[in-house]
């Protein structure tokens, strides 16, 4: 994936232009903006011309957005996004610069898995644990009361699902931000050699992610079963994330996790289209769920690296306290 972005380069020769430019500052910046966009478009064109057949193309879409599609995953960015070190992967903002790092050191392994892995790859157990943890952070989820039937039940499930999907988006952004900060300080540590500058779980910005990790650690079998039954209205046993997310919809039971596709005969026409649409929407959710799972697990691994640095410093006679996070082996593979 890193090759896609590294092939795009901006060839802006500013210094020689600035030395000879005598117009107003606004003219200067107008020219610079225009030149940046022209050179960016040229870089994209050259990439598309020289890329291998196995590499994805970069296409310009609506609103000056560039698109890269890998399987069913979409990466989008504008020129401004690129300059601000931003990209959007399936709607989630990430750091563009991380695409150029190796998978062993990247601050979002989740983004690489999003771009390269098959959709719906997360298993049902990890999916339900994450849903329970996300739901545990919400104070406004509804339950099905004794007088709630038919459309009422459907509304409760729909409303709760939307709130949890909103929480999923927020937590993904928060987790990726903390992962970026964490990896950045680990990478820079050999240069500044100051333990105090290593990213800390005590930072106020880390509070949201720490709360989620705590909820994940607390999500035992009974809590998960109760939450799924009472808040998500899911009582069946499933194998995959897509099956969990499509539970109770027209696509319930239509997804085969082994073949990653529809496994039942449908009536065709509009009915088939609705089932396919529900499955595709569920796949999008499951990509985001896998991104969050990977991010949380990587945060834990990085903390081990940070603590290892601190132990080596302590051997030299210092007394730097180590940091801990709750165990989340229930979502590790």
XYZ file of C-alpha atoms in Angstrom:
333
model
C 0.000 0.000 0.000
C 2.917 2.310 0.734
C 3.921 2.162 -2.945
C 0.650 3.808 -3.929
C 1.332 6.942 -1.947
C 5.087 7.036 -2.362
C 4.642 7.187 -6.143
C 2.757 10.479 -5.770
C 5.197 13.365 -5.432
C 4.775 17.120 -5.557
C 7.339 18.837 -7.740
C 7.130 22.437 -6.585
C 10.130 24.656 -7.202
C 9.366 27.539 -4.873
C 12.668 29.196 -4.030
C 13.670 30.314 -7.524
C 10.143 31.538 -8.160
C 10.005 33.522 -4.909
C 13.298 35.238 -5.671
C 12.015 36.686 -8.938
C 8.369 37.300 -8.088
C 7.480 40.973 -7.663
C 3.701 40.951 -7.427
C 1.513 41.100 -4.290
C 1.516 38.327 -1.650
C -1.992 37.268 -2.743
C -0.755 36.783 -6.311
C 2.152 34.751 -4.984
C -0.086 32.417 -2.987
C -2.602 32.134 -5.835
C 0.230 31.024 -8.102
C 1.620 28.646 -5.487
C -1.800 27.052 -4.933
C -2.369 26.628 -8.649
C 1.133 25.223 -9.145
C 0.698 22.775 -6.268
C -2.543 21.410 -7.734
C -1.052 21.157 -11.231
C 2.017 19.294 -9.984
C -0.082 17.025 -7.785
C -2.289 16.069 -10.737
C 0.842 15.428 -12.807
C 2.190 13.152 -10.065
C -1.051 11.151 -10.015
C -1.005 10.874 -13.810
C 2.585 9.601 -13.809
C 1.769 7.050 -11.130
C -1.173 5.695 -13.138
C 0.998 5.478 -16.248
C 3.871 3.633 -14.540
C 2.046 1.448 -12.020
C 2.053 -2.335 -12.326
C -1.123 -4.129 -13.403
C -1.411 -5.580 -9.893
C -1.361 -2.109 -8.280
C -4.538 -0.044 -7.864
C -5.168 3.052 -9.926
C -5.856 6.517 -8.531
C -9.000 8.098 -9.906
C -10.430 11.566 -9.502
C -14.017 11.633 -8.297
C -16.620 14.139 -7.153
C -15.504 17.238 -5.263
C -11.832 17.064 -6.235
C -11.452 13.820 -4.290
C -8.918 11.227 -5.398
C -9.965 7.612 -4.948
C -8.049 4.359 -4.540
C -10.167 1.206 -4.403
C -8.731 -2.075 -3.108
C -11.325 -4.837 -3.145
C -14.339 -3.203 -1.452
C -12.265 -0.694 0.508
C -12.083 2.936 -0.557
C -9.266 5.372 0.204
C -10.053 9.044 -0.480
C -8.140 12.313 -0.220
C -7.979 15.793 -1.693
C -4.848 17.801 -2.399
C -5.432 19.664 0.883
C -5.830 16.353 2.750
C -2.545 15.152 1.277
C -0.682 18.290 2.304
C -2.161 18.032 5.814
C -0.994 14.385 6.080
C -4.573 13.088 5.985
C -6.465 10.360 4.155
C -9.842 8.703 4.612
C -10.084 4.901 4.656
C -13.702 3.765 4.397
C -14.723 7.113 5.860
C -12.193 7.147 8.719
C -9.486 9.825 8.813
C -5.958 8.480 9.177
C -2.407 9.812 8.876
C -1.256 9.638 5.252
C 2.395 9.267 6.227
C 1.741 5.926 7.925
C 1.143 4.286 4.563
C 4.842 4.518 3.825
C 5.914 2.541 6.911
C 6.455 -1.177 7.165
C 3.768 -3.252 8.828
C 6.056 -3.992 11.792
C 6.429 -0.332 12.699
C 3.311 1.341 11.366
C 1.124 3.141 13.845
C -1.989 1.770 12.241
C -1.645 -1.827 11.238
C -5.422 -1.587 11.120
C -5.313 0.600 8.009
C -3.082 -1.887 6.217
C -5.428 -4.711 7.151
C -8.346 -2.622 5.907
C -6.669 -2.161 2.535
C -5.489 -5.736 2.046
C -7.711 -8.095 4.032
C -11.018 -9.572 2.942
C -14.167 -7.940 4.278
C -16.030 -9.569 7.133
C -12.922 -11.384 8.390
C -13.536 -10.643 12.084
C -15.028 -13.537 14.017
C -18.348 -13.336 15.842
C -16.854 -13.579 19.335
C -14.518 -10.584 18.928
C -17.313 -8.672 17.188
C -19.730 -9.163 20.072
C -17.080 -8.311 22.661
C -16.315 -5.014 20.883
C -20.022 -4.207 20.499
C -20.541 -4.895 24.218
C -17.565 -2.706 25.129
C -18.717 0.146 22.886
C -22.228 -0.172 24.280
C -20.869 -0.127 27.814
C -19.566 3.390 27.231
C -23.020 4.648 26.216
C -25.569 5.857 28.753
C -28.507 6.266 26.385
C -29.082 2.803 24.937
C -32.638 1.489 25.017
C -34.049 -1.861 26.128
C -37.072 -3.746 24.878
C -39.788 -3.359 27.500
C -42.655 -5.711 28.240
C -45.032 -3.657 26.075
C -42.620 -3.356 23.149
C -43.607 -5.445 20.125
C -43.069 -5.610 16.352
C -42.052 -2.147 15.076
C -41.090 -1.076 18.613
C -38.526 -3.883 18.808
C -37.176 -2.946 15.395
C -36.883 0.726 16.396
C -35.005 -0.113 19.614
C -32.502 -2.230 17.744
C -32.100 0.365 14.982
C -31.573 3.229 17.452
C -29.091 1.286 19.580
C -27.168 0.144 16.538
C -26.834 3.704 15.249
C -25.532 4.935 18.603
C -22.974 2.128 18.744
C -21.878 2.768 15.146
C -21.354 6.432 16.066
C -19.292 5.292 19.051
C -17.315 2.966 16.767
C -16.397 5.896 14.517
C -15.317 8.062 17.470
C -13.299 5.308 19.118
C -11.553 4.429 15.866
C -10.474 8.032 15.427
C -9.354 8.328 19.056
C -7.470 5.026 18.966
C -5.687 5.867 15.710
C -4.687 9.281 17.082
C -3.194 7.681 20.203
C -1.478 5.000 18.156
C 0.053 7.662 15.955
C 1.361 9.556 18.994
C 2.619 6.357 20.589
C 4.523 5.185 17.508
C 5.873 8.643 16.827
C 7.544 8.893 20.245
C 8.909 5.337 20.022
C 10.394 6.142 16.633
C 11.937 9.400 17.842
C 13.202 8.107 21.201
C 16.722 7.231 19.960
C 17.116 10.851 18.811
C 16.029 12.722 21.943
C 16.745 9.898 24.442
C 14.280 11.277 27.014
C 11.896 8.825 28.672
C 9.627 11.667 29.790
C 8.741 12.376 26.146
C 7.495 8.855 25.453
C 3.744 8.703 24.927
C 1.964 8.005 28.201
C -1.338 6.289 28.952
C -1.779 8.936 31.656
C -2.260 11.652 29.032
C -5.810 13.084 29.235
C -6.208 12.417 25.497
C -5.780 8.701 26.176
C -8.703 8.548 28.604
C -11.336 7.561 26.019
C -9.260 4.693 24.616
C -8.327 3.522 28.115
C -12.024 3.420 29.053
C -12.763 1.283 25.992
C -9.901 -1.097 26.785
C -11.276 -1.434 30.323
C -14.727 -2.313 28.919
C -13.203 -4.871 26.548
C -11.350 -6.512 29.442
C -14.583 -6.724 31.444
C -16.607 -8.266 28.603
C -16.971 -11.836 29.851
C -19.298 -14.407 28.271
C -22.334 -13.518 30.440
C -22.026 -9.757 29.902
C -21.703 -10.242 26.171
C -24.673 -12.587 25.977
C -26.881 -10.253 28.049
C -25.860 -7.157 26.085
C -26.410 -8.768 22.698
C -29.822 -10.085 23.736
C -31.115 -6.964 25.498
C -29.550 -4.108 23.513
C -28.711 -5.539 20.087
C -31.491 -8.148 20.080
C -29.159 -10.866 18.836
C -29.750 -14.309 20.366
C -28.540 -16.709 17.664
C -25.060 -18.185 17.412
C -22.917 -16.926 14.539
C -19.397 -17.456 13.230
C -18.530 -14.131 11.609
C -18.853 -10.399 12.088
C -21.031 -9.996 8.988
C -23.496 -12.558 10.336
C -23.751 -10.671 13.649
C -24.281 -7.287 11.990
C -26.900 -8.635 9.538
C -28.804 -10.400 12.323
C -32.478 -9.464 12.217
C -32.242 -7.946 8.727
C -33.384 -9.376 5.389
C -29.864 -10.790 5.049
C -30.032 -12.778 8.302
C -28.683 -16.247 7.507
C -27.755 -15.340 3.936
C -24.024 -14.876 4.473
C -21.622 -17.800 4.294
C -18.483 -16.904 6.309
C -16.464 -19.651 4.614
C -17.172 -18.356 1.117
C -17.552 -14.711 2.271
C -20.704 -14.392 0.211
C -24.393 -15.239 -0.139
C -25.081 -18.928 0.349
C -28.877 -19.124 0.132
C -31.224 -19.079 -2.816
C -33.104 -15.805 -3.054
C -36.152 -14.675 -4.933
C -34.017 -12.587 -7.251
C -34.665 -9.008 -8.330
C -35.314 -6.472 -5.583
C -35.169 -9.082 -2.796
C -31.699 -10.214 -3.816
C -30.518 -6.639 -4.137
C -31.704 -5.816 -0.622
C -29.870 -8.829 0.789
C -26.679 -7.911 -1.068
C -26.951 -4.299 0.113
C -27.309 -5.366 3.747
C -24.310 -7.666 3.452
C -22.181 -4.940 1.848
C -23.164 -2.478 4.599
C -22.276 -5.092 7.211
C -18.891 -5.652 5.545
C -18.153 -1.936 5.851
C -18.981 -2.074 9.565
C -16.825 -5.172 10.038
C -13.840 -3.517 8.366
C -14.136 -0.718 10.925
C -14.548 -3.249 13.745
C -11.371 -5.046 12.649
C -9.558 -1.715 12.439
C -10.518 -0.936 16.027
C -9.563 -4.417 17.249
C -6.146 -4.196 15.600
C -5.583 -0.689 16.909
C -6.321 -1.671 20.514
C -4.117 -4.762 20.338
C -1.271 -2.752 18.777
C -1.562 -0.105 21.511
C -1.017 -2.842 24.077
C 2.007 -4.213 22.209
C 3.492 -0.741 21.902
C 3.109 -0.198 25.629
C 5.280 -3.282 26.132
C 7.921 -1.644 23.932
C 7.724 1.586 25.935
C 7.996 -0.305 29.227
C 10.997 -2.194 27.839
C 12.721 1.145 27.200
C 11.908 2.228 30.739
C 13.319 -0.985 32.206
C 16.606 -0.426 30.383
C 16.739 3.120 31.775
C 15.989 1.855 35.289
C 18.924 -0.542 35.047
C 21.131 2.513 34.699
C 20.024 3.701 38.132
C 16.836 5.636 37.403
C 13.397 4.978 38.854
C 10.908 5.400 36.030
C 7.465 3.867 36.782
C 6.085 1.363 34.275
C 2.560 1.706 32.888
C -0.165 -0.912 32.569
C -3.397 -1.382 30.657
C -6.091 -4.006 31.305
C -5.706 -7.340 29.509
C -7.656 -7.729 26.232
C -6.684 -11.271 25.241
C -10.374 -11.906 24.545
C -10.026 -10.029 21.233
C -6.503 -11.130 20.325
C -5.982 -13.771 17.648
